[in-house]
Short mmCIF file of C-alpha atoms and ligand atoms in Angstrom, two decimals:
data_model
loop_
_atom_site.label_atom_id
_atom_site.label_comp_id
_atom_site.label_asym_id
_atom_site.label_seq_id
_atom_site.Cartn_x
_atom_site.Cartn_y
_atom_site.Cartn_z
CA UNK A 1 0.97 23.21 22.67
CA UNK A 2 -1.54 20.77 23.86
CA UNK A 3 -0.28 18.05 26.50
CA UNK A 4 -1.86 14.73 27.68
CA UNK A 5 -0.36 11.98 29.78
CA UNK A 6 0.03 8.36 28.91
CA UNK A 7 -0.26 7.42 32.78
CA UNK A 8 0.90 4.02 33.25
CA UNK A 9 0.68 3.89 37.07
CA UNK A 10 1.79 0.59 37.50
CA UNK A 11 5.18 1.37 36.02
CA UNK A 12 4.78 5.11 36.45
CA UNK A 13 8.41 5.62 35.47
CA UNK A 14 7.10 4.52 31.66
CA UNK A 15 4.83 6.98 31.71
CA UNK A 16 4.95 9.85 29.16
CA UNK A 17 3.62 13.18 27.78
CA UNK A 18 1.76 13.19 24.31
CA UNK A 19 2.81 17.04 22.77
CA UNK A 20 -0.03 18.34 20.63
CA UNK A 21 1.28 21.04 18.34
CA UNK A 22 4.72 22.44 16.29
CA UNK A 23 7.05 19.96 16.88
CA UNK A 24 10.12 21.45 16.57
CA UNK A 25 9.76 23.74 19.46
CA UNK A 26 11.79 23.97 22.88
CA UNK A 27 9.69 20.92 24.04
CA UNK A 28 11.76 17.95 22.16
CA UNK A 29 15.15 19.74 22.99
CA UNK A 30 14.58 18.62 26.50
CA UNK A 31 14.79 15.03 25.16
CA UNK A 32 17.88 15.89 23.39
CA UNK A 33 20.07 17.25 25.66
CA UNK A 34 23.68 15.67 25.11
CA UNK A 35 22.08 13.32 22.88
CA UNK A 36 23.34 11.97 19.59
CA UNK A 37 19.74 11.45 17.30
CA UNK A 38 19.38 8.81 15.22
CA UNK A 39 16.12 9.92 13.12
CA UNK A 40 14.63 6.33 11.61
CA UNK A 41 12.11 7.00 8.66
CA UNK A 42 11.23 5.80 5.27
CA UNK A 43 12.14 7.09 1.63
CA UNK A 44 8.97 8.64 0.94
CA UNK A 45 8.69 11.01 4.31
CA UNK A 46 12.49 11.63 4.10
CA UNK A 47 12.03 12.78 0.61
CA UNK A 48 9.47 15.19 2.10
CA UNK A 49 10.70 16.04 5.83
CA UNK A 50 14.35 15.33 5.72
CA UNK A 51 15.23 18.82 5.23
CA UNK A 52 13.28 20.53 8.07
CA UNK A 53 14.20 17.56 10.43
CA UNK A 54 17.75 16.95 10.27
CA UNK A 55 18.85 20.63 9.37
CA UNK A 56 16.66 21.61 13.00
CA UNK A 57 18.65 19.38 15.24
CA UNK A 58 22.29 19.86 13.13
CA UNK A 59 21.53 23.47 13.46
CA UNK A 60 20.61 23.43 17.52
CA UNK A 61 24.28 21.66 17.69
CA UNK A 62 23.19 17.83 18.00
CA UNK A 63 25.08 15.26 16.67
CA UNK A 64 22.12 13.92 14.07
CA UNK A 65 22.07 10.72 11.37
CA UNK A 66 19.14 9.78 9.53
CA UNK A 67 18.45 6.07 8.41
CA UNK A 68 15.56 5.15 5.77
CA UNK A 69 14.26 2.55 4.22
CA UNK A 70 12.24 1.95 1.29
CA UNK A 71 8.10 2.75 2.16
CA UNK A 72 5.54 0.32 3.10
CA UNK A 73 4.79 -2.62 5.23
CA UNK A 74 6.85 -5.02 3.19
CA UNK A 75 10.03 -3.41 4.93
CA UNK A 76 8.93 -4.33 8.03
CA UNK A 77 10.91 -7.22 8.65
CA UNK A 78 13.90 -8.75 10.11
CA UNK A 79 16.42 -7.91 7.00
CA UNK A 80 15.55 -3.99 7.53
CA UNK A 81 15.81 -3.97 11.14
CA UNK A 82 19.18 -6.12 10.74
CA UNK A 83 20.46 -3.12 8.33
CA UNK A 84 19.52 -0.03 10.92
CA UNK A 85 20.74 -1.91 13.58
CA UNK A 86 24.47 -2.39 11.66
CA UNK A 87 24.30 1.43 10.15
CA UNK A 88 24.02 2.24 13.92
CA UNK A 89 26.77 0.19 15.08
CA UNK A 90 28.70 1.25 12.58
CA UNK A 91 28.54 4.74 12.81
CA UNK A 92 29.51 3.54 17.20
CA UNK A 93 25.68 4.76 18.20
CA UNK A 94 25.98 3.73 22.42
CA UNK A 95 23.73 3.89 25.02
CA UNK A 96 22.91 7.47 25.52
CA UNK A 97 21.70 8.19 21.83
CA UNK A 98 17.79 8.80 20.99
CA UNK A 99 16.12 7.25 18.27
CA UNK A 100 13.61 9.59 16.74
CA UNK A 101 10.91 7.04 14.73
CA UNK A 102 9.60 9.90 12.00
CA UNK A 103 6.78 8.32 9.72
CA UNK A 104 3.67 6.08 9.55
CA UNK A 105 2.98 2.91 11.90
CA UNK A 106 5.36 0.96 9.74
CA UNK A 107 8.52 3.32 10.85
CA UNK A 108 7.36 3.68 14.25
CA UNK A 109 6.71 0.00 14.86
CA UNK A 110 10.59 -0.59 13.80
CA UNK A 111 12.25 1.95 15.10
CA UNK A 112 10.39 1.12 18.36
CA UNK A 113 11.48 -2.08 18.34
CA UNK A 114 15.21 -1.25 17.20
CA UNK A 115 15.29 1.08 19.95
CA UNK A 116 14.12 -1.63 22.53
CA UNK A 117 16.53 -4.29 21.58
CA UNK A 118 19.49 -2.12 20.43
CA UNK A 119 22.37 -2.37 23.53
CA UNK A 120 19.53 -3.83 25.52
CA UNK A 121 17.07 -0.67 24.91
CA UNK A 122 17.91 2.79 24.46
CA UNK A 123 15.18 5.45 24.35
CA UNK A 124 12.98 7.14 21.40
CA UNK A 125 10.31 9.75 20.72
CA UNK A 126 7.86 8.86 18.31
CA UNK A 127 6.71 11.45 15.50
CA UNK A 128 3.97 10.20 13.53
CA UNK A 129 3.08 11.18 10.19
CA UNK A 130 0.39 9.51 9.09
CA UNK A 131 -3.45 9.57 10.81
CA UNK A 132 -3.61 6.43 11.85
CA UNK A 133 0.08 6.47 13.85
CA UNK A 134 -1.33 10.00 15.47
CA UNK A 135 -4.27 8.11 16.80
CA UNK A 136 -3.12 4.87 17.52
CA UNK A 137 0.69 2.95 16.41
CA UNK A 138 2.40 5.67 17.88
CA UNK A 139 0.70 5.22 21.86
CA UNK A 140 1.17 2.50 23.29
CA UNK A 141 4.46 1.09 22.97
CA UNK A 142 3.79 -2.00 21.13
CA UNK A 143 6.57 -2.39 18.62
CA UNK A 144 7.24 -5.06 16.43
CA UNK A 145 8.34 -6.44 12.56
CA UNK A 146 5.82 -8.96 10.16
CA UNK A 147 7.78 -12.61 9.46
CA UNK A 148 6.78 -14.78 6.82
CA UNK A 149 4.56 -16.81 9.09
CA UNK A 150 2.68 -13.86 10.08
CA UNK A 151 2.55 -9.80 11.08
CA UNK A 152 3.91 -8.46 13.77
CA UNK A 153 4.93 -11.76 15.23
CA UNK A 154 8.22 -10.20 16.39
CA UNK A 155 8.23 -7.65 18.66
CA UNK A 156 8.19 -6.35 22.28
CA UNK A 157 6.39 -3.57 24.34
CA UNK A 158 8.81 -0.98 24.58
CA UNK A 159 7.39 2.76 25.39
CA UNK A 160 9.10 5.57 23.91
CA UNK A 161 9.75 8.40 26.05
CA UNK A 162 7.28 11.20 24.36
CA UNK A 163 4.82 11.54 21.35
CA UNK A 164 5.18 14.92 19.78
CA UNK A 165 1.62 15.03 17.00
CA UNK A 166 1.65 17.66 14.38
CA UNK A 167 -1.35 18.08 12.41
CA UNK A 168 0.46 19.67 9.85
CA UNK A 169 2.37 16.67 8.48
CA UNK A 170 -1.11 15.64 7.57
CA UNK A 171 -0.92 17.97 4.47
CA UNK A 172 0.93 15.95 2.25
CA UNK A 173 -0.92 12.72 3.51
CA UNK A 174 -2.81 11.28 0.33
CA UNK A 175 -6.76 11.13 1.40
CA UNK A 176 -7.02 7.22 1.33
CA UNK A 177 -4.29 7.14 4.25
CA UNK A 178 -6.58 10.61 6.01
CA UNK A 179 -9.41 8.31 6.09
CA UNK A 180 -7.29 4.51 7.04
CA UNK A 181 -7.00 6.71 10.14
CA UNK A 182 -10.20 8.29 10.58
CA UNK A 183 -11.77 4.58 10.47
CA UNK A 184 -9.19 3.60 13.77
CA UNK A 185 -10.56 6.62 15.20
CA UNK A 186 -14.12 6.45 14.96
CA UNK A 187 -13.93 2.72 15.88
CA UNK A 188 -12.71 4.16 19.42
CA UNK A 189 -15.48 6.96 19.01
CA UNK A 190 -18.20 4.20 18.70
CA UNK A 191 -16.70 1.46 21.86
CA UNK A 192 -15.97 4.72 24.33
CA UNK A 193 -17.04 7.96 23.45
CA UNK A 194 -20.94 8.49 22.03
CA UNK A 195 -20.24 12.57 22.39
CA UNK A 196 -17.54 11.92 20.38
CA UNK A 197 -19.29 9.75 17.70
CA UNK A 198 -21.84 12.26 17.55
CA UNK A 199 -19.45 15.20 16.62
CA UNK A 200 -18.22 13.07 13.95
CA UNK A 201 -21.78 12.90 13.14
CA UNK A 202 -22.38 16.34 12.92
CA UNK A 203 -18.79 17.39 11.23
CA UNK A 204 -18.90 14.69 8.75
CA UNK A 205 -18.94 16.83 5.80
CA UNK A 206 -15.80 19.12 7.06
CA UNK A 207 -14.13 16.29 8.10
CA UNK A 208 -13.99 14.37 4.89
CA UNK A 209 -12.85 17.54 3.55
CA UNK A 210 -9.71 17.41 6.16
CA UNK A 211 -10.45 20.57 7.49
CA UNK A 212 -7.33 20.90 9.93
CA UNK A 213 -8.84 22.10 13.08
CA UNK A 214 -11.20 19.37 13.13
CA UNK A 215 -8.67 16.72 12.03
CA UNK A 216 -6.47 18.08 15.25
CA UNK A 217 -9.56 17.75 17.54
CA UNK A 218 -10.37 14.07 16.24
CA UNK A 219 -6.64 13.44 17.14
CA UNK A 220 -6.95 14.85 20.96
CA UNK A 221 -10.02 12.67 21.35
CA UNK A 222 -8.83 9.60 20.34
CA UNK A 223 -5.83 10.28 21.86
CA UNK A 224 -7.53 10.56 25.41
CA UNK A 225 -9.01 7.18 24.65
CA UNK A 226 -6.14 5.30 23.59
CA UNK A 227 -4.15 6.41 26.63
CA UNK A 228 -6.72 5.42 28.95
CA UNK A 229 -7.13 2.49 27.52
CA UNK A 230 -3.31 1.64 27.87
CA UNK A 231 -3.07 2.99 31.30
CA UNK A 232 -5.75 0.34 32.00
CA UNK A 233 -4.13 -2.73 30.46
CA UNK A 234 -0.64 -1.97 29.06
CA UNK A 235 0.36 -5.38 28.07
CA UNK A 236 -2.34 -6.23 26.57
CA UNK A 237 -4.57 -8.68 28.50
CA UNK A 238 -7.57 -7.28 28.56
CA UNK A 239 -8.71 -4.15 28.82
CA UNK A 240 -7.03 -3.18 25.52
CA UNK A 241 -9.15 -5.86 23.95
CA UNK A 242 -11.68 -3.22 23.27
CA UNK A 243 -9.59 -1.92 20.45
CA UNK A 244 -9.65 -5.02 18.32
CA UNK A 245 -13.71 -4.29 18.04
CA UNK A 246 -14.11 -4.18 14.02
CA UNK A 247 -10.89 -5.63 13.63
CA UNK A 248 -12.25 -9.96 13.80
CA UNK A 249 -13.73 -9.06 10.35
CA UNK A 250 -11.81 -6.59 9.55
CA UNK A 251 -8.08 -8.97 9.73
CA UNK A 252 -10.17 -11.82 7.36
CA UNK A 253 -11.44 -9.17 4.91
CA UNK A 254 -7.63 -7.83 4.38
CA UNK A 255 -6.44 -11.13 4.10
CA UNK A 256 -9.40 -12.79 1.70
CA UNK A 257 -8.29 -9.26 -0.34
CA UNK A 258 -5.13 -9.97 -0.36
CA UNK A 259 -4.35 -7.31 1.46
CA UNK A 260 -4.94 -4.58 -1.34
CA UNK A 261 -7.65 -3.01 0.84
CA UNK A 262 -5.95 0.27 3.41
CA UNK A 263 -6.44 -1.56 6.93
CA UNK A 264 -8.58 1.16 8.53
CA UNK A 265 -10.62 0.19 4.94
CA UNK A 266 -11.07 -3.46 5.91
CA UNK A 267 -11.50 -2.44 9.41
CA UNK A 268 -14.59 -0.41 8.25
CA UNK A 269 -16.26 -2.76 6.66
CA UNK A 270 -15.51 -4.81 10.21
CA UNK A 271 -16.90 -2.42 12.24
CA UNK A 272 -20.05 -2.55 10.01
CA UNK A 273 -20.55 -6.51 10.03
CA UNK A 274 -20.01 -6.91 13.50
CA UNK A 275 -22.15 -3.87 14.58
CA UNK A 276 -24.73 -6.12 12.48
CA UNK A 277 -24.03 -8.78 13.99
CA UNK A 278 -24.52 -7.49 17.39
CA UNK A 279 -28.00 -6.18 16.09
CA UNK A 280 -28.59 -9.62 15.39
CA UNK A 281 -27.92 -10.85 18.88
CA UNK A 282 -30.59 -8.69 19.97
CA UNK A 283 -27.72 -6.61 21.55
CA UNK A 284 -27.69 -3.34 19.41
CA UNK A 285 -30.53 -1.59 17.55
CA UNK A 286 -31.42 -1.07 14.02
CA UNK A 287 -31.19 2.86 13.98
CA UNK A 288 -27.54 2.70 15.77
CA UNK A 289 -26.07 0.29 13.03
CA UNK A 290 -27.35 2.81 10.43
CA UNK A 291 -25.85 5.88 11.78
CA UNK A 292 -22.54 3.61 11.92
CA UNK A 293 -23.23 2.69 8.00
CA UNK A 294 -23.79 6.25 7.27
CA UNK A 295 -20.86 8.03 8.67
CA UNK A 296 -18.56 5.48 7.13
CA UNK A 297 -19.92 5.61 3.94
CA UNK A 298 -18.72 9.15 3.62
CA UNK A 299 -15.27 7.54 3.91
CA UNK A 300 -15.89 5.69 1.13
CA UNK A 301 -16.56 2.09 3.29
CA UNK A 302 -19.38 0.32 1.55
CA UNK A 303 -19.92 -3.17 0.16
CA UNK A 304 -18.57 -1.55 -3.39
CA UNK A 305 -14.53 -2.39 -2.18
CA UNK A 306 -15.77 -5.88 -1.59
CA UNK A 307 -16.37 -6.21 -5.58
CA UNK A 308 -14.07 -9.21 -7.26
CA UNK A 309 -13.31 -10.32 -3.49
CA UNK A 310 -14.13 -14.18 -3.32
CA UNK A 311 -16.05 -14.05 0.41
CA UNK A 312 -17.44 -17.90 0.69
CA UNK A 313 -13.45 -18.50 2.76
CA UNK A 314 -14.57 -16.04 5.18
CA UNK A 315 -15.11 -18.02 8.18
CA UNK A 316 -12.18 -20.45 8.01
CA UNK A 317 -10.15 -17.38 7.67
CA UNK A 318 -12.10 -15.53 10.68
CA UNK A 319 -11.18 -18.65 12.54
CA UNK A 320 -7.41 -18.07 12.49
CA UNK A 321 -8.24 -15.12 14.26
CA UNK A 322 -5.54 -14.67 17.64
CA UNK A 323 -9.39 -14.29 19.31
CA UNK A 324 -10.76 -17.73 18.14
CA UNK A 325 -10.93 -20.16 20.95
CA UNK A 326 -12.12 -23.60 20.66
CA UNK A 327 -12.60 -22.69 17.15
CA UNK A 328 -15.36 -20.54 17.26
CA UNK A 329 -14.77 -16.85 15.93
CA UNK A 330 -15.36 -14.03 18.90
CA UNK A 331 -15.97 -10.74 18.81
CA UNK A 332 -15.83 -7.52 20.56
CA UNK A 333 -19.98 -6.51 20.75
CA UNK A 334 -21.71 -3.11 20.87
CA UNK A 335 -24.00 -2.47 23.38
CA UNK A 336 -24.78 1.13 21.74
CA UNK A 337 -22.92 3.80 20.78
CA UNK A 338 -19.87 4.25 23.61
CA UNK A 339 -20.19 0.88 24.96
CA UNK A 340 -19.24 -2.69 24.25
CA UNK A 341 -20.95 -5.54 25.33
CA UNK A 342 -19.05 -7.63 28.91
CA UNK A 343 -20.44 -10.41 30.25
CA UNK A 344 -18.55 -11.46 33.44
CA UNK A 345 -16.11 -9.38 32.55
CA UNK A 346 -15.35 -10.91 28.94
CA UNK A 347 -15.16 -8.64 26.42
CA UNK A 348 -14.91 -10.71 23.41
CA UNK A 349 -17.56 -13.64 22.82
CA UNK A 350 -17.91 -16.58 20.62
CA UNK A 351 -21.00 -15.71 17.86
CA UNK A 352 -21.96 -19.09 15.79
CA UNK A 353 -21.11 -19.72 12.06
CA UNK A 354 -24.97 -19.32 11.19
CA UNK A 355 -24.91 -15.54 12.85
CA UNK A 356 -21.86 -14.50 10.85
CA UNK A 357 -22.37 -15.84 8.02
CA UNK A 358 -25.72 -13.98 7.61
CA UNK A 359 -24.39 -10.78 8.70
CA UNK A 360 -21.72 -11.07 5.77
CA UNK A 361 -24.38 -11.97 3.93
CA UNK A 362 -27.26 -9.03 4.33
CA UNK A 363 -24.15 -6.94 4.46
CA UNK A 364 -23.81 -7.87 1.07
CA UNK A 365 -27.50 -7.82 -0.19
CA UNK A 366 -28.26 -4.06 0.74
N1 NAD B 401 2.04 -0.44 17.27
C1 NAD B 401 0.73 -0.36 17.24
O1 NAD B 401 0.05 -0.26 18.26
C2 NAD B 401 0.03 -0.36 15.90
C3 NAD B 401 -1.32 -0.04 15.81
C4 NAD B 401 -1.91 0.02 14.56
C5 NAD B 401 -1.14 -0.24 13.42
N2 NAD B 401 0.17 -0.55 13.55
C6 NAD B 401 1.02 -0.80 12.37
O2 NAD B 401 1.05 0.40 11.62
C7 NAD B 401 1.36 0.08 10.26
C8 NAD B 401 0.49 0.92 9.35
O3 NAD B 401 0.78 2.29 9.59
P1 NAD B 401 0.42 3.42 8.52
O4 NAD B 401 -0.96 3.25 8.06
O5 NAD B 401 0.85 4.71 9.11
O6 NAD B 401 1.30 2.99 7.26
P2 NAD B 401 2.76 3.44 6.73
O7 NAD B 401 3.70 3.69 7.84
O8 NAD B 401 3.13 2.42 5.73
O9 NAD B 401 2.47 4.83 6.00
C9 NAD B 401 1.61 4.85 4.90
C10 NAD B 401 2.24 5.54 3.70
O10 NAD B 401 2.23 6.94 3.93
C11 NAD B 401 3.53 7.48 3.68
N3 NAD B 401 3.63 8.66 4.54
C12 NAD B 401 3.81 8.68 5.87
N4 NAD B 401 3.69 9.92 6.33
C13 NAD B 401 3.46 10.72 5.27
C14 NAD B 401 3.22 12.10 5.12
N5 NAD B 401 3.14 12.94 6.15
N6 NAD B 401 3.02 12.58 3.86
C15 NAD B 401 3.04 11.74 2.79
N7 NAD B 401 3.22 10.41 2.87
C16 NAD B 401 3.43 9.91 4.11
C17 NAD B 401 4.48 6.35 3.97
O11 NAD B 401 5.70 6.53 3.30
C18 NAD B 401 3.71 5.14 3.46
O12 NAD B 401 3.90 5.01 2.08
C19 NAD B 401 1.16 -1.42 10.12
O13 NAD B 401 2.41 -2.04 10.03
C20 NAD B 401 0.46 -1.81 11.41
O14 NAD B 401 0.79 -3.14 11.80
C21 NAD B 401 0.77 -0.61 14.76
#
């Protein structure tokens, strides 16, 4: 069992251990001494893990319920968080319980955020399931529900009190979701980490195959990333900004889609147009952007996904973005491979409608 620290030294009584390994091992039953668990998941992964989960803490002696709720990011809204919160009333869930949030970004971004309103805030462990809540949802603390006006629009920071990541869950992951979160990881690979980038690189062919032991050591090094990058900024004002790099693009292609593209799919093709349109600012060079194109290409992110998507909205959408300012889109810029672009300390800047529009637009010629 593997252990890093999420070190948030300005409130180091937040901070918290990451567990890499078996989850159900002597670890978590420090967390649930004298505890009643409330496990929080969806239909699909209790369908799957239900069994294994709640039998392991009934068995140890703990007083255990398990709420679900249908799959998918539709659920993630105010009339589902409404109906865990009253299940846990209900069923007289006080103060000292633990909410376990077992599943994807969508379960841990609610049960987070039941947990931090519920009797003022009561604690919670996250499990993730999927990739992309190993590597990123899952660290942080940044819960939250979608509202018709917008996603994730509701929410708070609210840091759970451990992260126990088990590669193994990833074996009944389909390979679409494998990849959403390979995408969030090698974005991080590419702003922080060129060693990192360049095992991808060299492991590309075993990793698109899922080979475990790889998968796991993708995990720990984006995992080292994300953390330092939260102990830097954990309220996101800055620092964390780095982590949106990909994502300008990436938000207007899900959303000109209609979202039917995977996220870490639209983010792909983001971190592709905006590494190109770095190059065009004279910022990046030409060989970097195609080793970028060519490792995500094996994940299947190429201009093909764009086909039957209208693009000519692209910048009005873009200019919705949370990072538009004076309405001019901004980015997060590469520098090269491990580094982003700051200029007096800003780490996203405005780029002109001419610039992205012919980035989308080569993009889309090759
Ligand atoms: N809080 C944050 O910092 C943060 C960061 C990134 C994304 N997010 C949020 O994360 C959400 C996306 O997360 P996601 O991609 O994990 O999606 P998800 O939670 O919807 O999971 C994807 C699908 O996989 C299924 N699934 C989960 N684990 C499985 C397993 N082991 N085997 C088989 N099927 C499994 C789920 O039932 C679901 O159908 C979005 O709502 C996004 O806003 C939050």
């Amino acid at each position: 069992m593997q252990t890093l620290i999420v070190n948030l030294s300005q409130e180091n009584k937040l901070s918290y251990p990451i567990f890499i390994g078996n989850v159900l091992h002597k670890k978590i039953e420090k967390y649930l001494k004298n505890k009643t668990v409330v496990i929080v998941t969806d239909n699909i992964v209790k369908l799957i893990y239900k069994e294994k989960y709640k039998n392991y803490f009934e068995n140890k002696g703990y007083r255990t319920h398990l709420i679900s709720f249908k799959n998918g990011e539709l659920s993630k809204n105010q009339k589902v968080k409404t109906m865990i919160e009253e299940k846990m009333l209900k069923l007289n869930i006080d103060r000292d319980a633990l909410v376990i949030a077992l599943g994807g970004g969508v379960v841990g971004d609610m049960a987070g955020f039941v947990a931090a309103t519920y009797m003022r805030g009561i604690s919670y462990i996250q499990i993730p399931t999927t990739l992309l809540a190993m590597v990123d949802s899952s660290i942080g603390g940044k819960t939250a529900i979608d509202t018709p006006y917008g996603k994730n629009l509701l929410g708070v920071f609210w840091q759970p009190v451990a992260v126990f990541i088990d590669v193994e869950f990833l074996s009944s992951l389909p390979g679409s979701h494998i990849n959403n979160g390979l995408v969030e990881a090698i974005k991080m690979f590419i702003t922080s980490d060129a060693r990192a980038f360049t095992y991808v690189e060299k492991n590309i062919e075993k990793i698109i195959a899922h080979d475990p032991i790889l998968l796991k050591d993708i995990i720990t090094r984006a995992i080292k990333i994300k953390s330092r990058v939260i102990s830097e900024d954990m309220k996101d004002y800055g620092a964390r900004m780095i982590l949106n790099f990909g994502h300008t693009m990436g938000h207007a292609i899900e959303f000109v889609a209609n979202y039917k593209l995977l996220h870490g799919y639209a983010v792909g093709l983001g971190i592709v147009i905006e590494s190109r349109i770095s190059m065009m600012l004279g910022l990046l060079d030409c060989a970097t952007v195609e080793r970028i194109e060519n490792v995500l290409a094996k994940l299947g992110i190429s201009k093909k996904l764009l086909r039957n998507i209208k693009l000519n909205n692209m910048l009005n959408v873009i200019k919705m973005d949370k990072k538009a300012k004076k309405n001019n889109a901004h980015f997060i810029l590469l520098n090269k491979i491990g580094s982003v672009f700051k200029e007096n300390s800003k780490i996203a800047h405005s780029v002109t409608d001419e610039i992205v529009t012919k980035a989308i637009n080569d993009f889309m010629r090759v």
